[in-house]
């Protein structure tokens, strides 16, 4: 008889709702997709060229496990320039295979089976998967009543003796919320009081609007650096999702242990992609800011249509997602998304892909051309009008 596979994987770990829904979308010709989680523009030209040149120059071998030292030095300088944070390139940074591996490696380094992780929800599904794989206990905190921001009260009420790690993701996927420095300071006080670790996922830090240059980091607050793991990368900021380069910045003590997990799992990301990331982090910042300006405009277009429709939504201040409240229609998020897909050829992500606390919502991405947003809004208007008539 064939022996059973790992029960934790076969039973507890599910494919993400986003992937499952995208399979349905692929079978509907002519569907307009507001489901995308990546920028619709190419990687900036200089960055692409650096990757091409790296291959031509035979940068095609292993790099150190912690990553190309030139890239780690660039990351260290980037964190100093944008956050006044000092991380040693040699001992406090690991280059990872995207933000995904940074999250997974951090979880597996820190968490033991009896530990509790606090995750504000709705949330990026990667935390749920890595949480299950680390066999720790996931404590979801519903932030839907506080503009999708974790409040000090919510945090304090969720902490037990078993709590070890708090996950923060601002700018947030799927809601576009960000936290101010004052809000981060209030959370930091509680985190220090209870002696917890924080993983701050800052993948969308540069995609921020309304006059903000870069989202603040909790690592920059006094007393936080040693207990904080910054997760970031170039996937979203430089439209490099396929290059697979992210990083962890944290204390030398955590890096020393995380490096073992990372070494056995991946050895290192691709050498030529790491060279391209150096250019992305040094010369692409103006490009990134141009992208942010374009996305802000698209956000405004989307938000003006949603407001005209008198729908409830969280006005995004960062990332490129808008979380639309569909509770007035009395449908769960999967049924609403299917209705829009099959009857109106409009694809949006069911909110329950981001935990059960997202089930009254759908996620609309504005990482698409303005014309697509306008057409999508026509289809949404028709769908919403039909549902409202039906519910009268
Ligand atoms: C909040 C958040 N963290 C991490 C990731 C993963 O990033 P990467 O593609 O670099 O693995 C994503 C991707 O969508 C994300 O939205």
Tab-separated table of C-alpha atoms and ligand atoms in Angstrom:
chain	number	residue	atom	x	y	z
A	1	UNK	CA	0.000	0.000	0.000
A	2	UNK	CA	1.198	3.524	-0.766
A	3	UNK	CA	2.040	5.413	2.420
A	4	UNK	CA	0.006	8.532	3.198
A	5	UNK	CA	1.510	11.940	2.539
A	6	UNK	CA	1.955	14.621	5.219
A	7	UNK	CA	-1.500	15.119	6.690
A	8	UNK	CA	-0.788	18.736	7.544
A	9	UNK	CA	-0.244	19.435	3.853
A	10	UNK	CA	-2.946	17.240	2.342
A	11	UNK	CA	-5.689	18.201	4.836
A	12	UNK	CA	-4.902	21.631	6.257
A	13	UNK	CA	-3.113	23.393	3.440
A	14	UNK	CA	-5.460	24.583	0.689
A	15	UNK	CA	-4.660	26.154	-2.667
A	16	UNK	CA	-5.387	29.867	-2.404
A	17	UNK	CA	-8.841	31.143	-3.333
A	18	UNK	CA	-7.179	33.555	-5.781
A	19	UNK	CA	-5.682	30.662	-7.779
A	20	UNK	CA	-8.909	28.641	-7.652
A	21	UNK	CA	-10.994	31.589	-8.813
A	22	UNK	CA	-8.504	32.424	-11.580
A	23	UNK	CA	-9.062	28.949	-13.000
A	24	UNK	CA	-12.750	29.808	-13.421
A	25	UNK	CA	-11.849	33.172	-14.959
A	26	UNK	CA	-9.587	31.501	-17.540
A	27	UNK	CA	-12.619	29.614	-18.886
A	28	UNK	CA	-14.678	32.769	-19.506
A	29	UNK	CA	-13.669	34.366	-22.829
A	30	UNK	CA	-13.789	38.166	-22.821
A	31	UNK	CA	-13.737	38.475	-19.015
A	32	UNK	CA	-12.187	41.717	-17.769
A	33	UNK	CA	-9.776	41.006	-14.929
A	34	UNK	CA	-9.496	43.139	-11.836
A	35	UNK	CA	-7.953	40.101	-10.175
A	36	UNK	CA	-4.291	40.826	-10.899
A	37	UNK	CA	-1.711	41.085	-8.125
A	38	UNK	CA	1.105	42.572	-10.154
A	39	UNK	CA	1.893	45.787	-11.986
A	40	UNK	CA	0.876	45.847	-15.669
A	41	UNK	CA	4.048	47.724	-16.732
A	42	UNK	CA	7.346	46.076	-17.707
A	43	UNK	CA	10.379	45.965	-15.394
A	44	UNK	CA	12.252	49.282	-15.953
A	45	UNK	CA	14.734	49.116	-18.874
A	46	UNK	CA	17.955	49.673	-16.860
A	47	UNK	CA	17.064	46.870	-14.505
A	48	UNK	CA	16.348	44.451	-17.347
A	49	UNK	CA	19.657	45.386	-18.975
A	50	UNK	CA	21.560	44.722	-15.753
A	51	UNK	CA	20.078	41.221	-15.651
A	52	UNK	CA	20.946	40.597	-19.314
A	53	UNK	CA	24.499	41.897	-18.814
A	54	UNK	CA	24.913	39.709	-15.743
A	55	UNK	CA	24.198	36.626	-17.851
A	56	UNK	CA	26.566	37.788	-20.619
A	57	UNK	CA	29.266	38.418	-18.002
A	58	UNK	CA	28.792	34.879	-16.673
A	59	UNK	CA	27.220	35.854	-13.368
A	60	UNK	CA	25.589	32.455	-13.561
A	61	UNK	CA	26.953	30.638	-10.501
A	62	UNK	CA	25.956	30.279	-6.844
A	63	UNK	CA	26.040	33.412	-4.752
A	64	UNK	CA	26.699	33.304	-0.988
A	65	UNK	CA	23.657	31.819	0.824
A	66	UNK	CA	22.810	35.209	2.339
A	67	UNK	CA	22.907	36.711	-1.168
A	68	UNK	CA	25.266	38.683	-3.396
A	69	UNK	CA	27.187	41.008	-1.049
A	70	UNK	CA	26.825	43.914	-3.496
A	71	UNK	CA	23.032	43.521	-3.315
A	72	UNK	CA	23.053	43.204	0.482
A	73	UNK	CA	25.120	46.401	0.630
A	74	UNK	CA	22.593	48.095	-1.662
A	75	UNK	CA	19.713	46.938	0.559
A	76	UNK	CA	21.540	48.217	3.635
A	77	UNK	CA	22.060	51.623	1.956
A	78	UNK	CA	18.422	51.675	0.789
A	79	UNK	CA	17.130	51.083	4.329
A	80	UNK	CA	19.464	53.780	5.670
A	81	UNK	CA	18.398	56.291	3.001
A	82	UNK	CA	14.645	55.740	3.275
A	83	UNK	CA	14.145	54.848	6.957
A	84	UNK	CA	17.398	55.923	8.733
A	85	UNK	CA	17.794	52.282	9.701
A	86	UNK	CA	21.224	50.678	10.005
A	87	UNK	CA	21.472	47.031	8.995
A	88	UNK	CA	24.850	45.386	8.479
A	89	UNK	CA	25.103	43.999	4.937
A	90	UNK	CA	27.216	41.114	6.229
A	91	UNK	CA	25.187	39.965	9.255
A	92	UNK	CA	21.674	41.410	9.206
A	93	UNK	CA	20.276	40.840	5.707
A	94	UNK	CA	19.327	37.733	3.723
A	95	UNK	CA	18.311	37.931	0.063
A	96	UNK	CA	15.350	35.597	-0.463
A	97	UNK	CA	13.336	34.118	-3.320
A	98	UNK	CA	10.747	36.905	-3.293
A	99	UNK	CA	8.771	38.113	-0.304
A	100	UNK	CA	7.110	34.677	-0.144
A	101	UNK	CA	10.274	32.867	0.903
A	102	UNK	CA	11.147	35.704	3.293
A	103	UNK	CA	7.837	35.110	5.116
A	104	UNK	CA	8.155	31.339	5.133
A	105	UNK	CA	11.790	31.332	6.267
A	106	UNK	CA	10.972	33.800	9.058
A	107	UNK	CA	8.014	31.755	10.285
A	108	UNK	CA	9.992	28.520	10.268
A	109	UNK	CA	12.914	30.150	12.096
A	110	UNK	CA	10.809	31.695	14.848
A	111	UNK	CA	7.717	29.572	15.404
A	112	UNK	CA	7.304	26.281	17.230
A	113	UNK	CA	4.093	24.209	17.141
A	114	UNK	CA	2.583	25.593	20.355
A	115	UNK	CA	3.279	29.252	19.486
A	116	UNK	CA	0.540	31.698	18.514
A	117	UNK	CA	0.888	34.186	15.619
A	118	UNK	CA	-1.374	37.221	15.541
A	119	UNK	CA	-2.450	38.108	12.006
A	120	UNK	CA	-4.728	41.094	11.306
A	121	UNK	CA	-7.392	39.882	8.869
A	122	UNK	CA	-8.467	39.953	6.079
A	123	UNK	CA	-4.881	39.144	5.104
A	124	UNK	CA	-2.495	38.050	2.365
A	125	UNK	CA	-2.992	34.257	2.115
A	126	UNK	CA	0.765	33.567	2.274
A	127	UNK	CA	0.718	34.045	6.068
A	128	UNK	CA	-1.992	31.416	6.461
A	129	UNK	CA	-0.103	28.858	4.370
A	130	UNK	CA	3.250	29.436	6.067
A	131	UNK	CA	1.493	29.473	9.442
A	132	UNK	CA	0.000	26.048	8.746
A	133	UNK	CA	3.348	24.706	7.550
A	134	UNK	CA	5.054	25.959	10.723
A	135	UNK	CA	2.280	24.143	12.692
A	136	UNK	CA	1.794	27.145	14.933
A	137	UNK	CA	-1.582	28.507	15.971
A	138	UNK	CA	-2.961	31.271	13.768
A	139	UNK	CA	-4.929	33.927	15.664
A	140	UNK	CA	-6.813	36.070	13.166
A	141	UNK	CA	-7.873	39.516	14.359
A	142	UNK	CA	-10.841	40.960	12.478
A	143	UNK	CA	-9.935	44.543	11.494
A	144	UNK	CA	-13.029	45.229	9.379
A	145	UNK	CA	-14.503	47.571	11.994
A	146	UNK	CA	-11.322	49.682	12.270
A	147	UNK	CA	-10.658	50.572	8.592
A	148	UNK	CA	-8.581	47.385	8.328
A	149	UNK	CA	-5.967	48.749	10.711
A	150	UNK	CA	-4.871	46.728	13.715
A	151	UNK	CA	-5.676	48.840	16.779
A	152	UNK	CA	-3.792	48.714	20.118
A	153	UNK	CA	-6.973	47.392	21.802
A	154	UNK	CA	-7.422	44.598	19.257
A	155	UNK	CA	-3.759	43.647	19.648
A	156	UNK	CA	-3.811	43.722	23.453
A	157	UNK	CA	-6.982	41.592	23.547
A	158	UNK	CA	-5.458	38.942	21.283
A	159	UNK	CA	-2.236	38.395	23.213
A	160	UNK	CA	-1.886	35.298	25.407
A	161	UNK	CA	1.098	33.654	27.110
A	162	UNK	CA	1.597	31.642	23.909
A	163	UNK	CA	1.837	34.662	21.573
A	164	UNK	CA	5.227	34.940	19.916
A	165	UNK	CA	4.847	36.820	16.632
A	166	UNK	CA	2.673	39.634	15.279
A	167	UNK	CA	2.368	40.080	11.519
A	168	UNK	CA	1.890	43.589	10.143
A	169	UNK	CA	1.281	44.257	6.460
A	170	UNK	CA	0.905	47.945	5.706
A	171	UNK	CA	0.344	49.037	2.943
A	172	UNK	CA	-2.064	46.155	3.086
A	173	UNK	CA	-3.062	43.501	0.602
A	174	UNK	CA	-6.080	43.195	0.146
A	175	UNK	CA	-7.391	46.469	1.650
A	176	UNK	CA	-4.902	49.250	0.764
A	177	UNK	CA	-4.779	50.489	4.389
A	178	UNK	CA	-1.598	51.946	5.807
A	179	UNK	CA	-0.597	52.862	9.378
A	180	UNK	CA	0.839	56.226	10.452
A	181	UNK	CA	3.986	56.467	12.582
A	182	UNK	CA	1.788	57.329	15.599
A	183	UNK	CA	-0.352	54.230	15.038
A	184	UNK	CA	2.780	52.089	14.730
A	185	UNK	CA	4.180	53.610	17.938
A	186	UNK	CA	1.047	52.634	19.847
A	187	UNK	CA	1.362	49.028	18.621
A	188	UNK	CA	5.113	49.001	19.322
A	189	UNK	CA	4.498	49.869	22.997
A	190	UNK	CA	2.342	46.760	23.419
A	191	UNK	CA	4.725	44.574	21.432
A	192	UNK	CA	7.652	45.650	23.631
A	193	UNK	CA	5.595	45.257	26.829
A	194	UNK	CA	4.782	41.630	25.928
A	195	UNK	CA	8.234	40.930	24.481
A	196	UNK	CA	6.998	39.769	21.057
A	197	UNK	CA	8.536	39.530	17.602
A	198	UNK	CA	7.037	41.398	14.630
A	199	UNK	CA	7.164	40.486	10.985
A	200	UNK	CA	6.459	43.619	8.978
A	201	UNK	CA	5.683	42.880	5.344
A	202	UNK	CA	6.479	46.083	3.486
A	203	UNK	CA	6.251	44.784	-0.089
A	204	UNK	CA	4.076	47.767	-1.109
A	205	UNK	CA	5.948	50.450	0.890
A	206	UNK	CA	6.686	52.624	-2.147
A	207	UNK	CA	3.220	52.349	-3.698
A	208	UNK	CA	1.583	54.978	-1.501
A	209	UNK	CA	-0.642	57.932	-2.321
A	210	UNK	CA	-1.989	61.242	-1.014
A	211	UNK	CA	1.409	62.890	-0.667
A	212	UNK	CA	3.126	60.069	1.241
A	213	UNK	CA	6.620	59.207	-0.103
A	214	UNK	CA	7.117	55.851	1.540
A	215	UNK	CA	5.097	54.007	4.198
A	216	UNK	CA	6.680	54.186	7.674
A	217	UNK	CA	8.284	51.075	9.166
A	218	UNK	CA	7.761	49.853	12.726
A	219	UNK	CA	11.438	48.811	12.702
A	220	UNK	CA	12.383	52.495	12.899
A	221	UNK	CA	10.641	52.985	16.257
A	222	UNK	CA	12.879	52.950	19.359
A	223	UNK	CA	13.296	49.500	20.840
A	224	UNK	CA	11.817	47.695	17.819
A	225	UNK	CA	14.730	46.889	15.508
A	226	UNK	CA	15.976	43.850	17.454
A	227	UNK	CA	12.509	42.243	17.549
A	228	UNK	CA	11.412	43.154	14.016
A	229	UNK	CA	11.849	41.239	10.789
A	230	UNK	CA	11.423	43.454	7.768
A	231	UNK	CA	10.169	41.588	4.697
A	232	UNK	CA	10.504	43.475	1.448
A	233	UNK	CA	11.648	42.996	-2.146
A	234	UNK	CA	11.487	44.327	-5.666
A	235	UNK	CA	8.453	42.364	-6.921
A	236	UNK	CA	5.909	45.141	-6.491
A	237	UNK	CA	8.097	48.265	-6.286
A	238	UNK	CA	9.904	47.625	-9.581
A	239	UNK	CA	7.406	45.374	-11.336
A	240	UNK	CA	9.709	42.353	-10.931
A	241	UNK	CA	7.365	39.594	-9.756
A	242	UNK	CA	8.979	37.042	-12.087
A	243	UNK	CA	12.570	37.763	-11.053
A	244	UNK	CA	11.955	36.372	-7.547
A	245	UNK	CA	14.051	38.653	-5.358
A	246	UNK	CA	13.045	39.675	-1.857
A	247	UNK	CA	14.842	40.127	1.429
A	248	UNK	CA	14.777	39.859	5.199
A	249	UNK	CA	16.399	42.556	7.337
A	250	UNK	CA	16.601	41.811	11.056
A	251	UNK	CA	18.996	41.254	13.967
A	252	UNK	CA	22.207	39.267	13.471
A	253	UNK	CA	20.903	36.722	16.008
A	254	UNK	CA	17.811	35.973	13.878
A	255	UNK	CA	19.741	36.094	10.596
A	256	UNK	CA	22.243	33.520	11.896
A	257	UNK	CA	19.384	31.030	12.452
A	258	UNK	CA	17.232	32.010	9.452
A	259	UNK	CA	20.217	31.495	7.178
A	260	UNK	CA	20.159	27.775	8.014
A	261	UNK	CA	16.473	27.456	7.065
A	262	UNK	CA	17.058	29.459	3.882
A	263	UNK	CA	20.181	27.495	2.945
A	264	UNK	CA	18.465	24.118	3.099
A	265	UNK	CA	15.349	25.325	1.270
A	266	UNK	CA	16.747	27.385	-1.606
A	267	UNK	CA	20.533	27.985	-1.221
A	268	UNK	CA	20.025	31.436	-2.778
A	269	UNK	CA	17.944	33.282	-5.392
A	270	UNK	CA	19.186	33.398	-9.019
A	271	UNK	CA	22.507	35.264	-9.301
A	272	UNK	CA	21.555	37.360	-12.358
A	273	UNK	CA	18.223	38.387	-10.814
A	274	UNK	CA	20.119	39.603	-7.761
A	275	UNK	CA	22.299	41.834	-9.986
A	276	UNK	CA	19.156	43.268	-11.607
A	277	UNK	CA	17.741	43.996	-8.142
A	278	UNK	CA	20.813	46.158	-7.369
A	279	UNK	CA	19.865	48.441	-10.260
A	280	UNK	CA	16.202	48.354	-9.227
A	281	UNK	CA	17.034	49.551	-5.713
A	282	UNK	CA	19.605	52.152	-6.745
A	283	UNK	CA	18.297	53.753	-9.925
A	284	UNK	CA	14.639	52.835	-10.172
A	285	UNK	CA	13.283	54.963	-7.323
A	286	UNK	CA	12.141	57.760	-9.701
A	287	UNK	CA	10.524	55.054	-11.892
A	288	UNK	CA	8.794	53.639	-8.830
A	289	UNK	CA	7.500	57.087	-7.944
A	290	UNK	CA	6.183	57.537	-11.491
A	291	UNK	CA	4.383	54.205	-11.144
A	292	UNK	CA	2.929	55.348	-7.820
A	293	UNK	CA	1.653	58.568	-9.445
A	294	UNK	CA	0.000	56.550	-12.231
A	295	UNK	CA	-1.563	54.183	-9.716
A	296	UNK	CA	-2.852	57.087	-7.653
A	297	UNK	CA	-4.642	58.390	-10.735
A	298	UNK	CA	-6.141	54.949	-11.416
A	299	UNK	CA	-7.190	54.700	-7.771
A	300	UNK	CA	-8.994	58.028	-8.119
A	301	UNK	CA	-10.819	56.871	-11.260
A	302	UNK	CA	-11.923	53.638	-9.591
A	303	UNK	CA	-12.959	55.341	-6.372
A	304	UNK	CA	-15.033	57.976	-8.210
A	305	UNK	CA	-17.046	55.245	-9.993
A	306	UNK	CA	-17.570	53.294	-6.767
A	307	UNK	CA	-18.709	56.443	-4.957
A	308	UNK	CA	-21.191	57.260	-7.740
A	309	UNK	CA	-22.569	53.762	-7.345
A	310	UNK	CA	-23.009	54.460	-3.642
A	311	UNK	CA	-21.037	51.362	-2.698
A	312	UNK	CA	-19.099	51.025	0.562
A	313	UNK	CA	-15.350	50.514	0.270
A	314	UNK	CA	-12.077	51.219	1.990
A	315	UNK	CA	-10.357	54.098	0.174
A	316	UNK	CA	-6.885	52.701	-0.530
A	317	UNK	CA	-3.896	54.814	0.547
A	318	UNK	CA	-1.334	52.227	-0.553
A	319	UNK	CA	-0.833	49.074	-2.658
A	320	UNK	CA	-3.144	48.691	-5.688
A	321	UNK	CA	-6.261	47.085	-4.304
A	322	UNK	CA	-9.669	48.333	-3.272
A	323	UNK	CA	-11.755	46.189	-0.906
A	324	UNK	CA	-15.400	46.559	-1.825
A	325	UNK	CA	-18.119	45.857	0.738
A	326	UNK	CA	-20.819	43.661	-0.824
A	327	UNK	CA	-22.816	42.960	2.336
A	328	UNK	CA	-25.868	44.884	1.023
A	329	UNK	CA	-26.448	42.123	-1.566
A	330	UNK	CA	-26.827	39.326	0.978
A	331	UNK	CA	-24.422	37.048	-0.903
A	332	UNK	CA	-21.114	35.514	0.163
A	333	UNK	CA	-18.049	36.763	-1.668
A	334	UNK	CA	-17.609	33.666	-3.838
A	335	UNK	CA	-21.242	33.785	-5.081
A	336	UNK	CA	-21.007	37.523	-5.776
A	337	UNK	CA	-17.736	37.070	-7.704
A	338	UNK	CA	-19.214	34.168	-9.705
A	339	UNK	CA	-22.313	36.225	-10.526
A	340	UNK	CA	-20.140	39.093	-11.832
A	341	UNK	CA	-17.941	36.678	-13.771
A	342	UNK	CA	-20.621	34.595	-15.469
A	343	UNK	CA	-23.317	37.253	-15.996
A	344	UNK	CA	-21.203	40.379	-16.562
A	345	UNK	CA	-17.759	39.021	-17.567
A	346	UNK	CA	-16.085	40.919	-14.761
A	347	UNK	CA	-13.486	39.104	-12.655
A	348	UNK	CA	-12.882	40.253	-9.067
A	349	UNK	CA	-11.309	38.260	-6.224
A	350	UNK	CA	-13.719	36.793	-3.624
A	351	UNK	CA	-12.829	38.334	-0.262
A	352	UNK	CA	-12.834	34.994	1.538
A	353	UNK	CA	-9.534	34.275	-0.264
A	354	UNK	CA	-8.098	36.529	2.470
A	355	UNK	CA	-9.576	34.586	5.405
A	356	UNK	CA	-13.167	34.254	6.565
A	357	UNK	CA	-13.109	37.914	7.663
A	358	UNK	CA	-13.098	38.943	4.003
A	359	UNK	CA	-16.313	37.175	3.075
A	360	UNK	CA	-18.390	40.389	2.919
A	361	UNK	CA	-16.015	41.863	0.354
A	362	UNK	CA	-14.409	41.448	-3.054
A	363	UNK	CA	-10.954	42.746	-4.008
A	364	UNK	CA	-10.616	44.983	-7.059
A	365	UNK	CA	-7.100	45.545	-8.405
A	366	UNK	CA	-6.287	48.834	-10.107
A	367	UNK	CA	-2.995	47.551	-11.526
A	368	UNK	CA	-4.631	47.721	-14.953
A	369	UNK	CA	-5.013	50.365	-17.657
A	370	UNK	CA	-7.528	53.146	-16.996
A	371	UNK	CA	-9.623	52.019	-20.005
A	372	UNK	CA	-9.996	48.600	-18.404
A	373	UNK	CA	-11.081	50.193	-15.125
A	374	UNK	CA	-13.724	52.235	-16.970
A	375	UNK	CA	-15.105	49.182	-18.810
A	376	UNK	CA	-15.011	47.143	-15.594
A	377	UNK	CA	-17.007	49.828	-13.812
A	378	UNK	CA	-19.678	49.746	-16.561
A	379	UNK	CA	-20.040	46.014	-15.988
A	380	UNK	CA	-20.076	46.398	-12.214
A	381	UNK	CA	-22.731	49.104	-12.502
A	382	UNK	CA	-24.946	46.782	-14.570
A	383	UNK	CA	-24.443	43.931	-12.077
A	384	UNK	CA	-25.075	46.063	-9.008
A	385	UNK	CA	-28.184	47.595	-10.615
A	386	UNK	CA	-29.602	44.133	-11.291
A	387	UNK	CA	-28.882	42.897	-7.764
A	388	UNK	CA	-30.385	46.004	-6.180
A	389	UNK	CA	-33.584	45.617	-8.243
A	390	UNK	CA	-33.790	41.970	-7.254
A	391	UNK	CA	-33.421	42.824	-3.561
A	392	UNK	CA	-36.100	45.533	-3.480
B	1	LIG	C1	1.498	41.376	1.088
B	1	LIG	C2	2.335	40.520	0.226
B	1	LIG	N1	3.429	39.949	0.738
B	1	LIG	C3	4.212	39.134	0.011
B	1	LIG	C4	3.920	38.858	-1.299
B	1	LIG	C5	4.797	37.909	-2.069
B	1	LIG	O1	5.740	38.620	-2.808
B	1	LIG	P1	6.689	37.892	-3.854
B	1	LIG	O2	5.987	37.851	-5.159
B	1	LIG	O3	7.929	38.761	-3.877
B	1	LIG	O4	6.995	36.531	-3.330
B	1	LIG	C6	2.776	39.415	-1.888
B	1	LIG	C7	2.406	39.081	-3.270
B	1	LIG	O5	1.319	39.303	-3.737
B	1	LIG	C8	1.963	40.273	-1.102
B	1	LIG	O6	0.856	40.830	-1.604
